[in-house]
XYZ file of C-alpha atoms in Angstrom:
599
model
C 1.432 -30.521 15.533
C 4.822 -30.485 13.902
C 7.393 -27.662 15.673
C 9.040 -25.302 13.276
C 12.795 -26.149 12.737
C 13.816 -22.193 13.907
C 12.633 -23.033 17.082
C 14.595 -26.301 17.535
C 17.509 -24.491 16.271
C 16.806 -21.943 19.132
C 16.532 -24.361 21.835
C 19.523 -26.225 20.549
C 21.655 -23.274 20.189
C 20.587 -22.137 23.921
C 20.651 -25.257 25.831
C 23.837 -26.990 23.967
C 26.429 -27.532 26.307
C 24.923 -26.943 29.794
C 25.180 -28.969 32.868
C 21.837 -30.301 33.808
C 20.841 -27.899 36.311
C 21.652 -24.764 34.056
C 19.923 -27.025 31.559
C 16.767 -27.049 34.178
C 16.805 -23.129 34.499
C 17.042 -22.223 30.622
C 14.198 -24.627 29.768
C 11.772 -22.847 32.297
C 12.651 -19.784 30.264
C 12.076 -20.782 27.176
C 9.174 -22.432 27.947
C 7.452 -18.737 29.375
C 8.913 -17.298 26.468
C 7.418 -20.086 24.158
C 4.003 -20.595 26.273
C 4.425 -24.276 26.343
C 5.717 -26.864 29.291
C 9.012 -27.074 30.637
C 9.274 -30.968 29.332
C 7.833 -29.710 25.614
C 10.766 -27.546 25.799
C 13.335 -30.949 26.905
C 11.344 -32.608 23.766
C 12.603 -30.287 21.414
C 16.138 -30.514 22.514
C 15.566 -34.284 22.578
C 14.708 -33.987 19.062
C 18.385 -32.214 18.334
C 19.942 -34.930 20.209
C 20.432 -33.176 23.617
C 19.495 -35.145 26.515
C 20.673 -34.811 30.634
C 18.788 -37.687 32.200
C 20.624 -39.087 34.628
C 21.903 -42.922 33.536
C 20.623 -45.442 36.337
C 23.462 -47.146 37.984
C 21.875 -50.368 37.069
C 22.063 -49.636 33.414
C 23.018 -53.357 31.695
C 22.323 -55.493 34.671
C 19.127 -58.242 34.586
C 18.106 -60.265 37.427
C 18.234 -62.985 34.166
C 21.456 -64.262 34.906
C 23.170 -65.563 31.431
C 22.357 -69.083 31.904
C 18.764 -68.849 32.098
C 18.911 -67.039 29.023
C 20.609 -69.185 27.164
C 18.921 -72.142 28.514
C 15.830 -70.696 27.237
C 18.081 -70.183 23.857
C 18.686 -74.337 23.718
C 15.507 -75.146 23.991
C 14.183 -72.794 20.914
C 17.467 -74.239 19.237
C 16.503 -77.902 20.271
C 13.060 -77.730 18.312
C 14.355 -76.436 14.760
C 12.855 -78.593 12.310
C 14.498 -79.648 8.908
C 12.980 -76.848 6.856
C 15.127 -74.446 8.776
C 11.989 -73.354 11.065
C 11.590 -72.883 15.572
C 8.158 -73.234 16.085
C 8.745 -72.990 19.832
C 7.779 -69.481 20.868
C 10.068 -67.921 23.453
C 7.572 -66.969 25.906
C 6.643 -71.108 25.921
C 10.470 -71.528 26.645
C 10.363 -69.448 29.360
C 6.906 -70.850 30.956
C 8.958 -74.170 30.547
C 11.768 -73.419 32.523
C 9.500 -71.381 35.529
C 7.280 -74.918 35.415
C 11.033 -76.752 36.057
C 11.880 -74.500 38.636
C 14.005 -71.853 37.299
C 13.107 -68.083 38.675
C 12.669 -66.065 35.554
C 12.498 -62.568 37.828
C 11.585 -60.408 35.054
C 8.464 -60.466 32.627
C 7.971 -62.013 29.694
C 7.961 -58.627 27.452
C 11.325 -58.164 29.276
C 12.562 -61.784 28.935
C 12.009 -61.803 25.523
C 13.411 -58.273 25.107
C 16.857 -59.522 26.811
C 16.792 -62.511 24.479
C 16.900 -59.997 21.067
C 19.493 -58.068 22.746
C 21.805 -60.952 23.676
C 21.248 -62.619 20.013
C 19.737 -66.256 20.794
C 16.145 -65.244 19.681
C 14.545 -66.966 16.941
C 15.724 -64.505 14.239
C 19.166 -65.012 15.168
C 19.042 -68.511 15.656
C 17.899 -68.563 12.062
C 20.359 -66.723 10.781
C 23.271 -68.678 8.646
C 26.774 -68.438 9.935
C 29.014 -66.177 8.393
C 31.590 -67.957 5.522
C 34.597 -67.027 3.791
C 34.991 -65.792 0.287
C 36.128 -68.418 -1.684
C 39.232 -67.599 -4.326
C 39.737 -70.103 -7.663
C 43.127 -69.218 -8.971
C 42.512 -69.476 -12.696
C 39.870 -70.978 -15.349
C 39.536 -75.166 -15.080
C 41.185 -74.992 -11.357
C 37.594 -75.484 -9.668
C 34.266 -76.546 -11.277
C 31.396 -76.742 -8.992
C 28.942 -79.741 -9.622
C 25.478 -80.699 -9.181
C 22.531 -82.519 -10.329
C 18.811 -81.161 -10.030
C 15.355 -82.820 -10.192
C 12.979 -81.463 -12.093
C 9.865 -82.481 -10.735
C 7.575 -79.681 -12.521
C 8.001 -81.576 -16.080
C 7.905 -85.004 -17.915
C 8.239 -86.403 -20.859
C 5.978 -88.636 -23.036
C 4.780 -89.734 -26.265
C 3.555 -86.326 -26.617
C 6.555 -84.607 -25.794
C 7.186 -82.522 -22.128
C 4.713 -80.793 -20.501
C 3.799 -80.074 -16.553
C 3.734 -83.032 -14.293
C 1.129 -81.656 -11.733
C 0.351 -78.055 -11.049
C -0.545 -78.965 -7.456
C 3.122 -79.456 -6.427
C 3.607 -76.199 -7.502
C 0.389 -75.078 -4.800
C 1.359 -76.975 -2.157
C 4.538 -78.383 -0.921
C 3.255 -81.400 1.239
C 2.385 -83.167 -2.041
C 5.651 -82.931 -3.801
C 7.140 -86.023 -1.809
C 3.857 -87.692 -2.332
C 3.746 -86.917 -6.421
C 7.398 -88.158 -6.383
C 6.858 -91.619 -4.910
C 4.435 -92.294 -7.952
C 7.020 -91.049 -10.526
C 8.797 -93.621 -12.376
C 11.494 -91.267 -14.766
C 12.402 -88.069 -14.052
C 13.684 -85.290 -15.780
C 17.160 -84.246 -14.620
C 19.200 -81.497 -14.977
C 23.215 -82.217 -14.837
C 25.423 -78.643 -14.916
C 28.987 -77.629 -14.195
C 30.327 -74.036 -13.382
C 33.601 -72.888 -13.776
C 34.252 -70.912 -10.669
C 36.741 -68.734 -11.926
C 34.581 -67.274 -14.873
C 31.369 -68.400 -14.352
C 31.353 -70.649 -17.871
C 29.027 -73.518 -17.474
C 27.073 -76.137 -19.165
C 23.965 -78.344 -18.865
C 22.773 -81.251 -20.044
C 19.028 -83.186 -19.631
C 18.611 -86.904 -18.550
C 15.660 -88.956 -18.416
C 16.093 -91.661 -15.509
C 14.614 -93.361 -12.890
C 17.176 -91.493 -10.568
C 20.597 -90.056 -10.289
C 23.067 -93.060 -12.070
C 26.802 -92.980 -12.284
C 27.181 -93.887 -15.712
C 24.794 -90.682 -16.937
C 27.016 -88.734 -14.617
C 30.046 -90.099 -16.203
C 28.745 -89.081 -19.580
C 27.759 -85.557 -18.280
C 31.390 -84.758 -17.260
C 32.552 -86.415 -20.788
C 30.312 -83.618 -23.020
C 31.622 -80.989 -20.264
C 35.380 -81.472 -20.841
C 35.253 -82.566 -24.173
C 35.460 -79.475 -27.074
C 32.381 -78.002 -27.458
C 32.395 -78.136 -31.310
C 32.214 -81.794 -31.310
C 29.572 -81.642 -29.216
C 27.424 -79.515 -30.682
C 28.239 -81.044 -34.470
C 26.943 -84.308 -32.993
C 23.889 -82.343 -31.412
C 22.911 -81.317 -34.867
C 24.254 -83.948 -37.104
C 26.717 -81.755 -39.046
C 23.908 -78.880 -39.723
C 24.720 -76.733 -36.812
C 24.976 -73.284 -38.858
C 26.718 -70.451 -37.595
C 27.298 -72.155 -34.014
C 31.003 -73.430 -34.593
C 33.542 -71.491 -32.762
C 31.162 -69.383 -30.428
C 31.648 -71.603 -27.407
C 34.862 -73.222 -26.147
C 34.476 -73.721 -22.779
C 35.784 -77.593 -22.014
C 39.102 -79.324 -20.392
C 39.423 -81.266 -17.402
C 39.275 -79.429 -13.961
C 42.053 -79.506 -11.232
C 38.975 -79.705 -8.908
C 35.778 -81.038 -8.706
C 33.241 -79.871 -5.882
C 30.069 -81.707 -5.790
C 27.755 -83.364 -3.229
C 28.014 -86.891 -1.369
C 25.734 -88.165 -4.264
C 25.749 -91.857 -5.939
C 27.482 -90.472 -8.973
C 30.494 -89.414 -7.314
C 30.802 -92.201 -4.401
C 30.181 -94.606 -6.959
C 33.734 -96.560 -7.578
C 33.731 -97.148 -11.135
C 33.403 -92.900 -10.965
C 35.939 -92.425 -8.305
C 38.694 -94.414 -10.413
C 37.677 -92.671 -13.418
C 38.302 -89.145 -11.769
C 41.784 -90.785 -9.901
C 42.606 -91.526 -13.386
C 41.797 -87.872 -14.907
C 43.803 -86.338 -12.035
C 40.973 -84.291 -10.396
C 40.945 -83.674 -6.791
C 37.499 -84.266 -5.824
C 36.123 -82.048 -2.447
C 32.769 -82.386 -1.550
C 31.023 -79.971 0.734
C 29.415 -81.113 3.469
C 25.777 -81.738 4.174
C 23.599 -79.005 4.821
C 25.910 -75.978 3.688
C 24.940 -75.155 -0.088
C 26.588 -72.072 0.004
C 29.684 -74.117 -0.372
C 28.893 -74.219 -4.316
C 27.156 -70.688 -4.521
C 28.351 -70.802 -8.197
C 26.431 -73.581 -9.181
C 23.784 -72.899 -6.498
C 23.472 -69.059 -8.249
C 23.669 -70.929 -11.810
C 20.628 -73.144 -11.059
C 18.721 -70.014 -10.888
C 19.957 -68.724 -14.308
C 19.015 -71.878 -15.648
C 15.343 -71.719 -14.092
C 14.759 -68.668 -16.837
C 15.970 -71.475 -19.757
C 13.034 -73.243 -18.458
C 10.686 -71.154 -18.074
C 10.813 -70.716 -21.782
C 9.519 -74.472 -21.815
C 5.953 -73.231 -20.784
C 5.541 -71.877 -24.550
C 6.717 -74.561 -26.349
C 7.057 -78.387 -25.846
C 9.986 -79.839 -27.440
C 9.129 -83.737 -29.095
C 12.156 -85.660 -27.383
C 15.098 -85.140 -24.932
C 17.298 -84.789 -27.852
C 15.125 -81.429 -28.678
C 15.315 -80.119 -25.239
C 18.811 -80.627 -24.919
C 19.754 -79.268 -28.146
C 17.347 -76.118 -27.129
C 19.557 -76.406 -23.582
C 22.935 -76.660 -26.083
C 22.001 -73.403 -28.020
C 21.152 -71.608 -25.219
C 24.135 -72.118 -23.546
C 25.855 -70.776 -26.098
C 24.033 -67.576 -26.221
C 24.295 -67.085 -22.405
C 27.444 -68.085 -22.009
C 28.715 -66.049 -25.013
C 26.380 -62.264 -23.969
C 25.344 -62.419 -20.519
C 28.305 -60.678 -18.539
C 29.706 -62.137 -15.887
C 29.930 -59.592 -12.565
C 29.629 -56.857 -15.017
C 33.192 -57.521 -16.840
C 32.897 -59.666 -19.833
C 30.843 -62.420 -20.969
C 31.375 -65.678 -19.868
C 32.906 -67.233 -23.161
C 35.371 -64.253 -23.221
C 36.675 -64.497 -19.592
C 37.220 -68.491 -20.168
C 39.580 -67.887 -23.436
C 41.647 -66.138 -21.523
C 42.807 -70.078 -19.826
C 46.130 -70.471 -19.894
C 47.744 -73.321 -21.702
C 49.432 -74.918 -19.136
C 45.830 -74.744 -17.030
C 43.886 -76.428 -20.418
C 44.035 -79.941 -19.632
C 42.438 -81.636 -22.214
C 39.996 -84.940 -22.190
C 41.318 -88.010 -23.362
C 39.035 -89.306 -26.570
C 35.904 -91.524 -25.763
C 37.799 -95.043 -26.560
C 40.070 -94.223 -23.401
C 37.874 -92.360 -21.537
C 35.588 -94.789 -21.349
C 38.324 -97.359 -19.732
C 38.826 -95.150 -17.159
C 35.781 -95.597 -16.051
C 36.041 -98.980 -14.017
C 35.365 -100.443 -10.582
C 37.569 -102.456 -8.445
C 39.185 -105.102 -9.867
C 37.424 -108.814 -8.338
C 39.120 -112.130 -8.041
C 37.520 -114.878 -9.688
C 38.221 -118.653 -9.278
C 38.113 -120.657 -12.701
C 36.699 -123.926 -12.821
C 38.038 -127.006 -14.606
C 35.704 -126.422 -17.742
C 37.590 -122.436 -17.686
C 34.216 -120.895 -16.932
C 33.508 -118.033 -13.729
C 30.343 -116.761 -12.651
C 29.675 -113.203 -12.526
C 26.535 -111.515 -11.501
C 24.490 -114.247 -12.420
C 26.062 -114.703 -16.141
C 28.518 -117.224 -16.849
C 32.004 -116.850 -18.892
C 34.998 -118.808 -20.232
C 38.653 -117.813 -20.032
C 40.360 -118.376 -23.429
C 43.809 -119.568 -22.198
C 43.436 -123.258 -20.767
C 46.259 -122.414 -17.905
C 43.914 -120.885 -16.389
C 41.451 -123.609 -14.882
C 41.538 -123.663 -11.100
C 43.453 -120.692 -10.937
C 42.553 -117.081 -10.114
C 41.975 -113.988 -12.583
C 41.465 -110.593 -12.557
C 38.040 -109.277 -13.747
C 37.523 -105.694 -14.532
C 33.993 -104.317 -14.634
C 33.694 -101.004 -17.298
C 30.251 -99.963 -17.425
C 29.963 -98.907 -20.836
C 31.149 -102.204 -21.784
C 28.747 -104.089 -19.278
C 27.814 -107.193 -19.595
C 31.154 -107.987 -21.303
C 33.958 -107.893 -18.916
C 38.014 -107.064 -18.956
C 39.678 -110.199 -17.632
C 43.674 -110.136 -16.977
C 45.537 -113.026 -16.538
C 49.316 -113.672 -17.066
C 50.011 -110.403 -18.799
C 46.946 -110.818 -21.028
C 43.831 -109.196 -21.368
C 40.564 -110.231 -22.581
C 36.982 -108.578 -23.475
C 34.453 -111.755 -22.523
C 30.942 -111.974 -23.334
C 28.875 -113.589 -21.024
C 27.995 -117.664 -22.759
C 24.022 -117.142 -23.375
C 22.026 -120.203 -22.537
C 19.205 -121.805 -24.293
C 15.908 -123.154 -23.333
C 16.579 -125.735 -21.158
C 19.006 -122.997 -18.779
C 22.263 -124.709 -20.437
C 25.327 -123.390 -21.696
C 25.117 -123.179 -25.423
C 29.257 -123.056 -25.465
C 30.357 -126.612 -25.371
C 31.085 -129.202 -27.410
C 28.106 -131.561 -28.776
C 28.295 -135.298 -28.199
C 30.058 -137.481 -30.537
C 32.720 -134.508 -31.855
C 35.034 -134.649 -28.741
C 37.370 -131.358 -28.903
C 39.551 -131.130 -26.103
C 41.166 -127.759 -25.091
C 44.368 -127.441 -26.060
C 47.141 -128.728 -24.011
C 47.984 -126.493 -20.903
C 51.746 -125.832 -19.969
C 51.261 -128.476 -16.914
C 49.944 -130.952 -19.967
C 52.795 -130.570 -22.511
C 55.327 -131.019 -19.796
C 53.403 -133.982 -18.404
C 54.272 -135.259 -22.004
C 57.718 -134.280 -21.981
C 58.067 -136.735 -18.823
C 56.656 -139.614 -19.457
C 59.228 -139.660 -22.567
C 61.554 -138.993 -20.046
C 60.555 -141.967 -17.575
C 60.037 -144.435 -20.999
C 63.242 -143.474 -22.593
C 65.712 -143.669 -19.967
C 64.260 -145.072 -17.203
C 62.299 -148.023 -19.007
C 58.765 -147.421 -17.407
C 55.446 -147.838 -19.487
C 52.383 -146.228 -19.531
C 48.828 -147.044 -19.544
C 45.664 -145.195 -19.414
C 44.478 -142.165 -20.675
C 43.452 -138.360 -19.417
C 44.337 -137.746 -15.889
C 43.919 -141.969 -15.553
C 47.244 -142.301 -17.063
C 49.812 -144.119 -14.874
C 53.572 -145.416 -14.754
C 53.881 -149.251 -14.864
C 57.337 -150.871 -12.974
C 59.746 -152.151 -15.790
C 59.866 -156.321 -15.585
C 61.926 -158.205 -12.702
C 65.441 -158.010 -13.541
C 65.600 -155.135 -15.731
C 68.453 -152.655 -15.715
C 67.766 -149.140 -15.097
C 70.477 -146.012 -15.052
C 68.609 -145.390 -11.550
C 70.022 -146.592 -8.421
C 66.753 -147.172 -6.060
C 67.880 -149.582 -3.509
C 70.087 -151.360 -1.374
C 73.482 -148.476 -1.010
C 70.666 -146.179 1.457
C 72.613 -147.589 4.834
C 76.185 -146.336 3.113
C 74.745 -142.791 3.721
C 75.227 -143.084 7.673
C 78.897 -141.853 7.891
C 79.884 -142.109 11.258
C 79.984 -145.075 13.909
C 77.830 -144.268 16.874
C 78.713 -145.258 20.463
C 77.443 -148.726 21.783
C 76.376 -148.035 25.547
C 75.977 -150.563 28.477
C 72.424 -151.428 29.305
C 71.132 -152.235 33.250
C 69.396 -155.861 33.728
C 65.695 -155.807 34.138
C 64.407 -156.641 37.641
C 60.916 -158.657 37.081
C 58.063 -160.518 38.650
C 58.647 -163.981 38.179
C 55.534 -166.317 36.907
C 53.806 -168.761 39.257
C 54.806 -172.561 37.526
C 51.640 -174.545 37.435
C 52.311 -178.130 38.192
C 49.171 -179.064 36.907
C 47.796 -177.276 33.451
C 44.565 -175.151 34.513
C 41.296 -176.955 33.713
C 38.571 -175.173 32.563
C 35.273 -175.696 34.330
C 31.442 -174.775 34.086
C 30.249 -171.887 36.612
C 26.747 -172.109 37.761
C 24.707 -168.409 37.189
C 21.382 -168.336 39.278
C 18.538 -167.285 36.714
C 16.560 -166.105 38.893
C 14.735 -162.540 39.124
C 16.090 -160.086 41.398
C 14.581 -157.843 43.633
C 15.332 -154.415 42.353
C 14.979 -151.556 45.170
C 13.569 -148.052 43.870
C 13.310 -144.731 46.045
C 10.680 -144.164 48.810
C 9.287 -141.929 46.481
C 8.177 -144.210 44.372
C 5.679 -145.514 47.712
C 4.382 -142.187 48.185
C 3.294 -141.533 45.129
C 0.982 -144.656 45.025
C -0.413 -142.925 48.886
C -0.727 -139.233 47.346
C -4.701 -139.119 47.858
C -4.029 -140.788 51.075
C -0.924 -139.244 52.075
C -0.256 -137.504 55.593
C 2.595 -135.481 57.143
C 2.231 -138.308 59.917
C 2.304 -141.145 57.348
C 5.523 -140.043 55.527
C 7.483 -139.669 58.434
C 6.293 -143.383 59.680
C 7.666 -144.798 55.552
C 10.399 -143.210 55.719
C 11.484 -144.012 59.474
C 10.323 -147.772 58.169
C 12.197 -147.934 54.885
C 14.668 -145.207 54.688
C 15.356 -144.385 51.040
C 14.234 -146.919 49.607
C 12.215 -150.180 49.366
C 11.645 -153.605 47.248
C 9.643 -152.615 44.055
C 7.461 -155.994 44.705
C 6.383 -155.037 48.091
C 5.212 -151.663 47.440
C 1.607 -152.957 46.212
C 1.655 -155.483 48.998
C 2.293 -152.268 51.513
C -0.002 -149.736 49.796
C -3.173 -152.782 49.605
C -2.132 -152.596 54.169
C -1.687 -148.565 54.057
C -5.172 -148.240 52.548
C -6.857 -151.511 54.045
C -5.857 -149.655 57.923
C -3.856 -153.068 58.984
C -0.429 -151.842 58.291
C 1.844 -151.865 61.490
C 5.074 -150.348 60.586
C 6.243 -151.358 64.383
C 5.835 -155.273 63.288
C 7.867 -154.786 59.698
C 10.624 -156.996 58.874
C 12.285 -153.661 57.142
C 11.966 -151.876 60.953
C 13.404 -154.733 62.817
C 16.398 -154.862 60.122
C 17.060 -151.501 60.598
C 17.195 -151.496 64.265
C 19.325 -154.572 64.093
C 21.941 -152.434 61.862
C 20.803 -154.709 58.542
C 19.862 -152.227 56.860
């Protein structure tokens, strides 16, 4: 039953400020004078905020010490899944560590309680870091980047529509749904951070690719009223001049995507002058902007649900026009639109995109090395092309690789520069670039050749020498016996040495004298006996032929006999004995030879 607030004003008003025993005394009056208990009457005063039980001395102290704590803390920490989820309860942490052998000492209510209090529970495990305001200092100085899949739609012959409702039921089957997709719908959008101006754009790919991501940034920087007059073919109304957001950032902050780590991308953003920073893996909140934007943008496409647009030129138009409505309406924190916050860019901050002819040559990768054959051709990615200037066979050139050129490549060689298609082949896999049989057309003559031709005038004219052959066959021919020639070749070589050098002493040779034959050495016939000779193999060779009769006893009397080896034509004469039981080794010629020192 709920206690009038006069008489908590009365017990506050006569209990506030006494020591506890005076405290102990009033309440047993007021309690009489109420007709309720002593500890109703410390309620009420409880309910004023006036309290005199004694704090325990132990207040703050846990047998828990700090490390068992947090060792139950690591392993909760330990089992976080990707999704951001623990599903190791604490009280199976703690039944962990009193099955290792750790001593708890307190219950699990009050293990788990400690755990809340100290902050390494589950919830504040959970709980993201804290992480500084971030500060742009004026429009274009940071755009925020970012590229989302949108799995929920596709686009056909029949136009867009929903891809599969049960993605939208059930999250397991979204990685499943997006194995079997071939395109997908993507949505590319910048934010400036300063102002919150942004645009979008749609592509339809089989994934995230540098070159649509080059494009993207192209329609972002570029003015917006070229944009949207291409959009709408020169019959875009009333929506000139409503939306001017556009220029090149100072910075760029996206994700470790392909379409930024891609090197034709990261020399086309060198070349614009835009620092590129992006966040690391795992921490979105480094591009709330576009992170917040996305969500704006999911109310663009919810729109879709009521009405399918025929083509991705339709949708991004639709995307286009609202863009300009949003950005040119919607305030921005509650001060201005978006539109009207951007036009307030400084001059000096407006850096403005370079036109599409030189944009696009921006966008290159590294520059290769290529080795030129003799016929000036250089493969490249499987294609084949020839180098215009004929000094460069067997030599090296620079290839440059723009992908909105691709398959025709930049080639640089001695100061000049080249656009080559690749030579397309015909039926039979040949090169139709050539030269057909029976209409020989050389390549014109290299600097090597003409000064190859410059010489042999030389060596004809002045020198007298002739030439035959032809091509690279062609050779010099020695001028006839006795001809003059301005060149002086031989015979003044020895007038070069122009010093005497000093003629030392040498020391008589001691030698071996020669035997002298008196009679001249005869040669004579010698005599080589054709007969076969014994050839002696290993012991082991005997006891093989004995294995199945073979005996510890046995092998000690063969090789006591014939040591380590025996006459290969008496082994069949001594294993016929061995197995006959008339062998004597005591009465063998090999024994008595041995014990004589013969053998």
């Amino acid at each position: 039953m709920p206690v009038s607030e006069v008489i908590l004003q009365h017990v506050y008003q006569s209990m506030s400020g006494l020591a506890e025993g005076e405290a102990g005394r009033k309440a047993l009056e007021l309690a009489e004078h109420y007709g309720v208990t002593r500890q109703t009457i410390f309620r009420y005063a409880a309910i004023k905020g006036l309290r005199w039980r004694k704090e325990k001395n132990t207040k703050g102290s846990t047998r828990v010490s700090e490390d068992t704590l947090k060792a139950a803390g690591a392993l909760l920490l330990a089992s976080r899944r990707t999704s951001n989820e623990i599903p190791l309860p604490a009280c199976d942490a703690k039944e962990m560590l009193e099955d290792s052998g750790v001593d708890t000492g307190v219950s699990t209510s009050r293990f788990l309680t400690l755990m809340r209090e100290r902050e390494i529970n589950k919830d504040a495990l959970l709980q993201p870091s804290p992480h500084q305001t971030m500060l742009s200092e004026h429009p274009n100085h940071v755009w925020q980047f970012d590229v989302t899949n949108c799995l929920q739609y596709f686009l056909d012959d029949k136009g867009m529509g929903e891809r599969d409702a049960d993605m939208t039921l059930y999250k397991n089957k979204i990685v499943q749904t997006a194995k079997s997709i071939k395109k997908e719908l993507l949505r590319y959008a910048v934010v400036d951070h300063c102002t919150g101006a942004f645009f979008l754009w749609y592509y339809y790919a089989s994934g995230e690719r540098a070159i649509d991501g080059a494009d993207f940034l192209y329609k972002a920087m570029r003015p917006k009223n070229e944009i949207i007059e291409q959009t709408w073919n020169g019959s875009s109304g009333s929506k000139l001049g409503k939306y001017h957001f556009h220029g090149v950032p100072f910075m760029l902050i996206p994700d470790r995507g392909s379409i930024i780590t891609n090197k034709a991308n990261e020399n086309l953003l060198k070349a614009l002058r835009i620092k590129v920073e992006p966040h690391m893996p795992g921490n979105p909140r480094a591009k709330g902007s576009i992170e917040g934007l996305m969500h704006i943008i999911n109310r663009f496409e919810a729109n879709l649900k009521f009405k399918r647009p025929r083509d991705l030129a339709e949708l991004n138009a639709w995307a286009l026009d609202w863009c300009i409505k949003f950005n040119g309406v919607n305030l921005m924190r509650g001060v201005a639109p978006r539109s009207a916050m951007w036009s307030t860019i400084r001059a000096e901050h407006l850096r403005l995109c370079p036109e599409w002819h030189i944009y696009k040559m921006l966008i290159r990768r590294p520059e290769i090395d290529k080795r030129v054959d003799g016929a000036l051709h250089f493969a490249l990615d499987g294609k084949t092309y020839q180098v215009p200037n004929p000094n460069a066979a067997r030599k090296t050139v620079k290839v440059v690789i723009q992908p909105y050129e691709y398959p025709n490549v930049e080639v640089h060689f001695n100061g000049e520069v080249w656009l080559l298609q690749p030579i397309p082949k015909d039926q039979y896999g040949r090169l139709t670039q050539g030269t057909t049989f029976g209409e020989y057309k050389s390549h014109k003559y290299t600097e090597t050749q003409k000064a190859k031709a410059e010489m042999e005038k030389i060596a004809s004219e002045q020198w007298g020498l002739t030439w035959k052959g032809t091509g690279d066959k062609r050779r010099a021919v020695a001028p006839p016996v006795g001809a003059e020639t301005p060149l002086q070749v031989f015979g003044h070589q020895a007038e070069k040495v122009k010093v005497e050098f000093l003629n030392r002493q040498g020391t008589e040779l001691e030698y071996i004298k020669p035997v002298e034959l008196t009679e001249p050495m005869q040669p004579h016939a010698v005599e080589v006996s054709r007969a076969i000779v014994d050839r002696k193999v290993p012991i082991l060779e005997l006891i093989k032929e004995l294995r199945d009769v073979m005996t510890p006893a046995l092998n000690q009397a063969l090789r006591e006999t014939y040591g380590q080896g025996i006459e290969k034509s008496k082994i069949e004469e001594v294993v016929s004995q061995i197995k006959a039981g008339i062998w004597n080794p005591g009465s063998s010629e090999e024994q008595k030879l041995a014990a004589a020192g013969g053998l």
